[in-house]
Amino acid sequence: MAVLLLLSPWAWSAENPRDMLQKAGDSLISRLIKEKAAYKKDPQILYDMVEENIEPYVDFDGFSKGVMGQFYRQATDSQRAQFSATFRKSLIRTYANGMAAYDNQKIVFKPYAPGDDPKKAQVDMDIMTTSNGAVPVSYQLVLNGKGEWKVKNVIINGMNLGLTFRNQFASSVESSRGNLDKAIVSFIPAAESAKKGP
């Protein structure tokens, strides 16, 4: 009993992040199959569906902070909020466009092993495709103050989205000659054209 009391509350308060993401993924795929005809006619249905299914599991503010990188410290609260809102919308659309291509591919979640830091986790899975074989995907999560796991970054087939988007935003700031307002308005994350991260 004494040992249990000494355990960090983070170790038992949150759901296993792998199980959480698998349930969320199963729920979204079920809806994709069921409502395919509807969202093929109206893409907004797909965007709404994806938003409803992924919003509870993504730390959009933390994700966007990482993407802003060094410019986060320079930005005002208003600029940070605007960037977070813009990035959130773009990320949902990017994810939705990827899910639109879903065609009954098998998704295999790998066994979950907690790391050294109880407030961080990585969940790995493979998307089995007929053309490219297994495409590895890794979700990096953090445990928030409410004891909830939230996705803060994604690595797809070796491409680190957070790092890629950060480099793209830095380029946007540069092309805007340091004008953060202009860079924020014009920034659109482009995972499709992103270069593979290190």
XYZ file of N, CA and C in Angstrom:
594
model
N 0.831 -1.204 0.000
C 0.000 0.000 0.000
C 0.865 1.253 0.000
N 1.944 1.233 0.784
C 2.839 2.383 0.841
C 3.466 2.651 -0.523
N 3.781 1.582 -1.231
C 4.379 1.723 -2.563
C 3.387 2.413 -3.505
N 2.114 2.015 -3.432
C 1.092 2.612 -4.284
C 0.945 4.095 -3.992
N 1.039 4.470 -2.726
C 0.886 5.870 -2.354
C 2.056 6.712 -2.851
N 3.222 6.076 -2.991
C 4.403 6.797 -3.442
C 4.434 6.981 -4.950
N 3.627 6.202 -5.670
C 3.610 6.307 -7.125
C 3.076 7.670 -7.550
N 3.667 8.213 -8.589
C 3.180 9.484 -9.125
C 1.742 9.317 -9.602
N 0.872 10.286 -9.326
C -0.515 10.186 -9.799
C -0.607 10.090 -11.313
N 0.436 10.575 -12.017
C 0.420 10.507 -13.482
C 0.400 9.052 -13.956
N 0.926 8.165 -13.140
C 1.054 6.771 -13.568
C -0.285 6.057 -13.618
N -1.267 6.547 -12.861
C -2.535 5.816 -12.830
C -3.751 6.652 -13.213
N -3.587 7.975 -13.312
C -4.753 8.812 -13.557
C -5.167 8.828 -15.025
N -4.218 8.571 -15.915
C -4.521 8.681 -17.337
C -4.687 7.313 -17.988
N -5.482 7.321 -19.040
C -5.674 6.113 -19.826
C -4.388 5.799 -20.585
N -4.150 4.516 -20.841
C -3.017 4.123 -21.655
C -3.112 4.872 -22.993
N -2.079 5.639 -23.392
C -2.182 6.459 -24.602
C -2.398 5.634 -25.875
N -1.856 4.435 -25.921
C -2.066 3.580 -27.092
C -3.537 3.203 -27.217
N -4.133 2.779 -26.103
C -5.548 2.392 -26.116
C -6.431 3.576 -26.485
N -6.062 4.739 -25.972
C -6.834 5.953 -26.250
C -6.824 6.267 -27.748
N -5.630 6.249 -28.352
C -5.516 6.576 -29.771
C -6.152 5.501 -30.654
N -6.056 4.252 -30.223
C -6.659 3.184 -31.016
C -8.183 3.321 -31.027
N -8.758 3.641 -29.874
C -10.215 3.824 -29.814
C -10.649 5.024 -30.659
N -9.866 6.100 -30.581
C -10.186 7.290 -31.365
C -10.074 6.987 -32.857
N -9.034 6.249 -33.238
C -8.845 5.882 -34.640
C -9.946 4.976 -35.151
N -10.320 3.993 -34.340
C -11.399 3.070 -34.733
C -12.707 3.825 -34.928
N -12.960 4.788 -34.049
C -14.189 5.574 -34.134
C -14.216 6.407 -35.409
N -13.069 7.038 -35.731
C -13.004 7.871 -36.927
C -13.137 7.025 -38.192
N -12.448 5.898 -38.237
C -12.514 5.031 -39.422
C -13.929 4.505 -39.628
N -14.600 4.180 -38.540
C -15.980 3.711 -38.631
C -16.862 4.775 -39.285
N -16.655 6.022 -38.894
C -17.428 7.119 -39.474
C -17.039 7.372 -40.929
N -15.745 7.229 -41.242
C -15.289 7.422 -42.617
C -15.968 6.444 -43.568
N -16.060 5.199 -43.120
C -16.684 4.169 -43.949
C -18.181 4.434 -44.086
N -18.798 4.774 -42.965
C -20.246 4.969 -42.918
C -20.716 6.200 -43.690
N -19.918 7.271 -43.649
C -20.356 8.536 -44.232
C -19.577 8.927 -45.488
N -18.954 7.940 -46.130
C -18.115 8.202 -47.296
C -18.866 8.916 -48.416
N -20.047 8.440 -48.742
C -20.826 9.041 -49.828
C -21.139 10.504 -49.537
N -21.425 10.800 -48.271
C -21.791 12.170 -47.895
C -20.606 13.121 -48.012
N -19.425 12.727 -47.494
C -18.307 13.664 -47.527
C -17.646 13.735 -48.898
N -17.901 12.754 -49.754
C -17.403 12.847 -51.135
C -18.133 13.975 -51.865
N -19.390 14.192 -51.491
C -20.186 15.262 -52.094
C -19.892 16.611 -51.442
N -19.624 16.573 -50.134
C -19.408 17.813 -49.394
C -18.202 17.660 -48.458
N -17.029 18.163 -48.870
C -15.809 18.029 -48.061
C -15.933 18.602 -46.653
N -16.828 19.578 -46.471
C -16.981 20.180 -45.139
C -17.443 19.141 -44.118
N -18.211 18.155 -44.569
C -18.647 17.078 -43.677
C -17.441 16.318 -43.154
N -16.466 16.091 -44.027
C -15.240 15.392 -43.623
C -14.440 16.230 -42.633
N -14.311 17.538 -42.910
C -13.570 18.414 -41.996
C -14.215 18.425 -40.605
N -15.540 18.517 -40.586
C -16.254 18.528 -39.298
C -16.070 17.204 -38.565
N -16.128 16.112 -39.316
C -15.985 14.783 -38.728
C -14.600 14.597 -38.105
N -13.585 15.002 -38.843
C -12.212 14.877 -38.351
C -12.003 15.770 -37.131
N -12.525 17.003 -37.194
C -12.378 17.923 -36.066
C -13.002 17.341 -34.793
N -14.200 16.798 -34.919
C -14.889 16.216 -33.764
C -14.120 15.029 -33.183
N -13.450 14.282 -34.049
C -12.781 13.067 -33.603
C -11.362 13.280 -33.088
N -10.666 14.308 -33.601
C -9.278 14.470 -33.156
C -9.078 15.600 -32.154
N -10.005 16.553 -32.109
C -9.824 17.695 -31.214
C -9.587 17.305 -29.752
N -10.318 16.318 -29.200
C -10.097 15.975 -27.791
C -8.715 15.377 -27.503
N -7.985 14.995 -28.546
C -6.737 14.258 -28.333
C -5.489 15.020 -28.767
N -5.648 16.252 -29.253
C -4.501 17.014 -29.743
C -4.291 18.277 -28.915
N -3.040 18.525 -28.527
C -2.678 19.755 -27.828
C -2.332 20.804 -28.892
N -3.364 21.436 -29.451
C -3.151 22.375 -30.546
C -2.273 23.555 -30.118
N -2.474 24.052 -28.890
C -1.677 25.187 -28.430
C -0.209 24.793 -28.273
N 0.034 23.611 -27.698
C 1.407 23.144 -27.535
C 2.069 22.850 -28.867
N 1.300 22.248 -29.771
C 1.786 21.932 -31.112
C 2.168 23.224 -31.837
N 1.273 24.208 -31.783
C 1.519 25.471 -32.493
C 2.683 26.245 -31.865
N 2.852 26.136 -30.557
C 3.982 26.788 -29.888
C 5.292 26.232 -30.426
N 5.336 24.901 -30.577
C 6.541 24.276 -31.123
C 6.798 24.686 -32.558
N 5.731 24.866 -33.334
C 5.874 25.258 -34.739
C 6.342 26.712 -34.845
N 5.863 27.571 -33.951
C 6.323 28.969 -33.961
C 7.800 29.060 -33.591
N 8.268 28.112 -32.780
C 9.687 28.062 -32.421
C 10.152 29.338 -31.751
N 11.271 29.868 -32.246
C 11.880 31.059 -31.637
C 10.975 32.287 -31.705
N 10.032 32.289 -32.641
C 9.167 33.455 -32.811
C 8.043 33.504 -31.780
N 7.847 32.400 -31.057
C 6.807 32.372 -30.024
C 7.114 33.408 -28.942
N 8.378 33.538 -28.577
C 8.766 34.489 -27.525
C 8.582 35.934 -27.982
N 8.725 36.160 -29.285
C 8.579 37.521 -29.816
C 7.116 37.929 -29.999
N 6.253 36.928 -30.129
C 4.851 37.199 -30.448
C 4.069 37.709 -29.239
N 3.051 38.511 -29.518
C 2.145 38.968 -28.471
C 1.133 37.856 -28.185
N 0.384 37.995 -27.108
C -0.649 37.006 -26.786
C -1.664 36.890 -27.916
N -1.990 38.018 -28.507
C -2.952 38.041 -29.605
C -2.411 37.285 -30.829
N -1.147 37.511 -31.137
C -0.524 36.823 -32.272
C -0.432 35.320 -32.024
N -0.120 34.947 -30.793
C -0.046 33.522 -30.447
C -1.406 32.858 -30.611
N -2.449 33.539 -30.141
C -3.804 32.995 -30.242
C -4.236 32.873 -31.703
N -3.896 33.885 -32.506
C -4.256 33.860 -33.921
C -3.518 32.729 -34.640
N -2.227 32.579 -34.326
C -1.450 31.515 -34.968
C -2.002 30.146 -34.588
N -2.329 29.965 -33.315
C -2.862 28.690 -32.847
C -4.162 28.342 -33.568
N -5.029 29.341 -33.747
C -6.307 29.121 -34.432
C -6.086 28.773 -35.904
N -5.166 29.508 -36.551
C -4.863 29.263 -37.961
C -4.227 27.894 -38.143
N -3.278 27.566 -37.265
C -2.581 26.290 -37.361
C -3.543 25.131 -37.103
N -4.416 25.306 -36.135
C -5.410 24.269 -35.809
C -6.277 23.954 -37.021
N -6.765 25.000 -37.681
C -7.617 24.818 -38.862
C -6.851 24.108 -39.982
N -5.611 24.537 -40.203
C -4.797 23.945 -41.270
C -4.463 22.487 -40.972
N -4.168 22.205 -39.698
C -3.815 20.836 -39.322
C -5.007 19.893 -39.511
N -6.186 20.354 -39.133
C -7.399 19.548 -39.309
C -7.659 19.281 -40.784
N -7.488 20.308 -41.612
C -7.719 20.131 -43.048
C -6.677 19.195 -43.661
N -5.420 19.326 -43.232
C -4.363 18.454 -43.738
C -4.667 17.000 -43.383
N -5.069 16.774 -42.133
C -5.385 15.422 -41.672
C -6.613 14.882 -42.400
N -7.603 15.747 -42.590
C -8.831 15.334 -43.272
C -8.551 14.945 -44.718
N -7.715 15.718 -45.401
C -7.375 15.407 -46.785
C -6.656 14.065 -46.883
N -5.831 13.769 -45.869
C -5.157 12.470 -45.843
C -6.146 11.335 -45.602
N -7.104 11.577 -44.698
C -8.090 10.544 -44.382
C -9.071 10.325 -45.527
N -9.228 11.303 -46.395
C -10.139 11.167 -47.540
C -9.671 10.058 -48.469
N -8.366 9.771 -48.424
C -7.802 8.722 -49.288
C -7.891 7.343 -48.635
N -8.464 7.279 -47.440
C -8.552 5.990 -46.748
C -9.393 4.999 -47.561
N -8.831 3.813 -47.767
C -9.520 2.795 -48.562
C -9.329 1.417 -47.919
N -9.801 1.313 -46.678
C -9.760 0.056 -45.924
C -8.351 -0.459 -45.650
N -7.365 0.438 -45.593
C -6.031 0.008 -45.212
C -6.035 -0.474 -43.761
N -5.241 -1.478 -43.496
C -5.152 -2.005 -42.143
C -4.206 -1.144 -41.318
N -4.607 -0.836 -40.105
C -3.771 -0.052 -39.196
C -3.383 -0.943 -38.020
N -2.084 -1.068 -37.808
C -1.579 -1.957 -36.758
C -0.860 -1.132 -35.694
N -1.426 -1.094 -34.488
C -0.781 -0.410 -33.376
C 0.238 -1.340 -32.729
N 1.426 -0.818 -32.493
C 2.482 -1.619 -31.876
C 2.318 -1.594 -30.348
N 2.879 -2.600 -29.670
C 2.785 -2.625 -28.195
C 3.355 -1.337 -27.607
N 2.715 -0.865 -26.543
C 3.141 0.383 -25.915
C 4.071 0.116 -24.744
N 5.174 0.845 -24.716
C 6.122 0.744 -23.605
C 6.358 2.141 -23.044
N 5.992 2.398 -21.781
C 6.212 3.717 -21.191
C 7.693 4.081 -21.195
N 7.986 5.361 -21.372
C 9.366 5.825 -21.355
C 9.797 6.241 -19.961
N 10.953 6.869 -19.870
C 11.490 7.286 -18.572
C 10.693 8.437 -17.958
N 10.147 9.298 -18.819
C 9.373 10.439 -18.335
C 7.884 10.063 -18.318
N 7.271 10.002 -17.115
C 5.862 9.593 -17.029
C 4.892 10.586 -17.644
N 5.379 11.799 -18.001
C 4.498 12.802 -18.598
C 4.643 12.871 -20.115
N 5.442 11.960 -20.677
C 5.613 11.916 -22.126
C 5.416 10.486 -22.608
N 4.926 10.348 -23.834
C 4.703 9.013 -24.385
C 4.838 9.048 -25.895
N 5.149 7.896 -26.464
C 5.165 7.758 -27.917
C 4.397 6.498 -28.287
N 3.449 6.657 -29.184
C 2.644 5.536 -29.652
C 2.968 5.306 -31.120
N 3.380 4.089 -31.439
C 3.783 3.752 -32.802
C 2.757 2.848 -33.468
N 2.566 3.064 -34.760
C 1.675 2.200 -35.516
C 2.155 2.120 -36.960
N 1.639 1.151 -37.688
C 1.937 1.005 -39.111
C 0.633 1.054 -39.891
N 0.647 1.813 -40.986
C -0.481 1.794 -41.915
C -0.073 0.890 -43.073
N -0.790 -0.203 -43.245
C -0.436 -1.184 -44.268
C -1.031 -0.777 -45.611
N -0.172 -0.456 -46.572
C -0.630 -0.048 -47.895
C -0.241 -1.095 -48.930
N -0.966 -1.137 -50.017
C -0.659 -2.104 -51.077
C 0.506 -1.625 -51.937
N 0.686 -0.305 -52.030
C 1.743 0.228 -52.896
C 3.080 0.437 -52.190
N 3.036 0.921 -50.949
C 4.281 1.254 -50.241
C 4.576 0.363 -49.038
N 3.821 -0.701 -48.875
C 4.026 -1.573 -47.720
C 3.604 -0.885 -46.435
N 4.343 -1.127 -45.366
C 4.013 -0.541 -44.065
C 4.557 0.884 -43.967
N 3.663 1.832 -43.679
C 4.071 3.224 -43.470
C 4.049 3.486 -41.965
N 5.224 3.708 -41.354
C 5.271 3.916 -39.905
C 4.794 5.304 -39.499
N 4.012 5.348 -38.432
C 3.531 6.616 -37.877
C 3.774 6.599 -36.372
N 4.346 7.671 -35.855
C 4.586 7.785 -34.414
C 3.916 9.047 -33.884
N 3.119 8.862 -32.830
C 2.482 9.993 -32.161
C 3.254 10.297 -30.886
N 3.662 11.547 -30.721
C 4.328 11.972 -29.496
C 3.313 12.711 -28.646
N 3.139 12.272 -27.407
C 2.105 12.822 -26.537
C 2.693 13.378 -25.249
N 1.936 14.295 -24.640
C 2.280 14.825 -23.324
C 1.059 14.683 -22.420
N 1.321 14.561 -21.139
C 0.249 14.452 -20.155
C 0.001 15.838 -19.567
N -1.220 16.346 -19.700
C -1.484 17.698 -19.208
C -1.851 17.706 -17.727
N -2.129 18.892 -17.210
C -2.426 19.037 -15.786
C -3.702 18.361 -15.336
N -4.571 17.997 -16.296
C -5.823 17.306 -15.973
C -5.675 15.791 -16.054
N -4.445 15.336 -16.314
C -4.216 13.898 -16.426
C -4.701 13.319 -17.745
N -4.689 14.148 -18.804
C -5.140 13.705 -20.124
C -3.954 13.668 -21.090
N -3.861 12.587 -21.854
C -2.828 12.507 -22.882
C -3.253 13.320 -24.095
N -2.323 14.141 -24.607
C -2.595 14.963 -25.784
C -1.448 14.813 -26.785
N -1.793 14.669 -28.059
C -0.783 14.570 -29.110
C -0.154 15.945 -29.326
N 1.193 15.977 -29.324
C 1.909 17.242 -29.498
C 2.757 17.247 -30.771
N 2.928 16.083 -31.375
C 3.698 16.006 -32.612
C 3.439 14.659 -33.268
N 3.654 14.604 -34.579
C 3.466 13.368 -35.333
C 4.640 13.179 -36.286
N 5.123 11.951 -36.375
C 6.185 11.610 -37.324
C 5.626 10.567 -38.278
N 5.590 10.900 -39.566
C 5.028 10.009 -40.577
C 6.118 9.572 -41.537
N 6.409 8.283 -41.532
C 7.413 7.719 -42.442
C 8.736 8.481 -42.352
N 9.118 8.829 -41.139
C 10.373 9.531 -40.912
C 10.288 11.046 -41.012
N 9.141 11.575 -41.423
C 8.978 13.014 -41.555
C 8.366 13.588 -40.282
N 9.133 14.399 -39.594
C 8.700 15.029 -38.355
C 7.862 16.260 -38.704
N 6.533 16.151 -38.500
C 5.648 17.240 -38.905
C 5.922 18.528 -38.135
N 6.147 18.400 -36.823
C 6.404 19.591 -36.016
C 7.622 20.348 -36.500
N 8.712 19.619 -36.753
C 9.956 20.238 -37.225
C 9.782 20.805 -38.633
N 9.093 20.050 -39.482
C 8.861 20.487 -40.858
C 8.047 21.772 -40.895
N 6.959 21.811 -40.118
C 6.115 23.007 -40.086
C 6.866 24.188 -39.469
N 7.737 23.904 -38.489
C 8.526 24.981 -37.874
C 9.444 25.621 -38.915
N 10.095 24.784 -39.727
C 10.974 25.307 -40.780
C 10.177 26.108 -41.808
N 8.967 25.629 -42.123
C 8.124 26.333 -43.081
C 7.686 27.692 -42.535
N 7.356 27.730 -41.229
C 6.943 29.006 -40.649
C 8.111 29.978 -40.596
N 9.298 29.477 -40.281
C 10.488 30.339 -40.265
C 10.722 30.944 -41.647
N 10.501 30.151 -42.688
C 10.641 30.653 -44.065
C 9.578 31.707 -44.361
N 8.376 31.476 -43.818
C 7.285 32.435 -44.007
C 7.615 33.767 -43.344
N 8.212 33.715 -42.148
C 8.606 34.947 -41.445
C 9.700 35.662 -42.234
N 10.631 34.882 -42.766
C 11.724 35.465 -43.538
C 11.199 36.160 -44.800
N 10.287 35.472 -45.507
C 9.744 36.055 -46.736
C 8.844 37.258 -46.441
N 8.353 37.332 -45.190
C 7.530 38.470 -44.770
C 8.385 39.573 -44.140
N 9.711 39.404 -44.255
C 10.683 40.377 -43.720
C 10.478 40.652 -42.236
N 10.207 39.577 -41.494
C 10.085 39.687 -40.048
C 8.731 40.153 -39.545
N 7.798 40.391 -40.458
C 6.460 40.845 -40.060
C 5.646 39.628 -39.613
N 5.514 39.451 -38.297
C 4.837 38.266 -37.759
C 3.367 38.216 -38.157
N 2.706 39.358 -38.138
C 1.280 39.384 -38.509
C 1.082 38.853 -39.922
N 1.908 39.311 -40.836
C 1.823 38.877 -42.227
C 2.156 37.396 -42.360
N 3.183 36.959 -41.638
C 3.601 35.556 -41.700
C 2.511 34.635 -41.162
N 1.864 35.039 -40.090
C 0.812 34.223 -39.477
C -0.377 34.070 -40.424
N -0.773 35.174 -41.051
C -1.917 35.149 -41.959
C -1.641 34.291 -43.189
N -0.404 34.353 -43.685
C -0.077 33.659 -44.934
C 0.385 32.216 -44.728
N 0.644 31.816 -43.481
C 1.217 30.488 -43.229
C 0.190 29.372 -43.418
N 0.534 28.418 -44.275
C -0.281 27.229 -44.480
C 0.640 26.013 -44.410
N 0.541 25.188 -43.352
C 1.398 24.000 -43.261
C 1.203 23.099 -44.478
N 2.295 22.629 -45.036
C 2.211 21.789 -46.243
C 2.942 20.473 -46.018
N 2.225 19.501 -45.464
C 2.839 18.208 -45.200
C 3.164 17.479 -46.498
N 2.358 17.710 -47.552
C 2.547 16.988 -48.804
C 3.879 17.320 -49.452
N 4.292 18.590 -49.337
C 5.528 19.019 -50.005
C 6.711 19.070 -49.065
N 6.491 18.594 -47.825
C 7.544 18.705 -46.819
C 8.706 17.776 -47.111
N 9.877 18.235 -46.737
C 11.059 17.384 -46.873
C 11.172 16.495 -45.645
N 11.766 15.380 -45.817
C 11.919 14.430 -44.723
C 12.812 15.027 -43.650
N 12.371 14.916 -42.414
C 13.136 15.463 -41.301
C 14.347 14.603 -40.986
N 15.280 15.096 -40.161
C 16.486 14.351 -39.828
C 16.186 13.168 -38.940
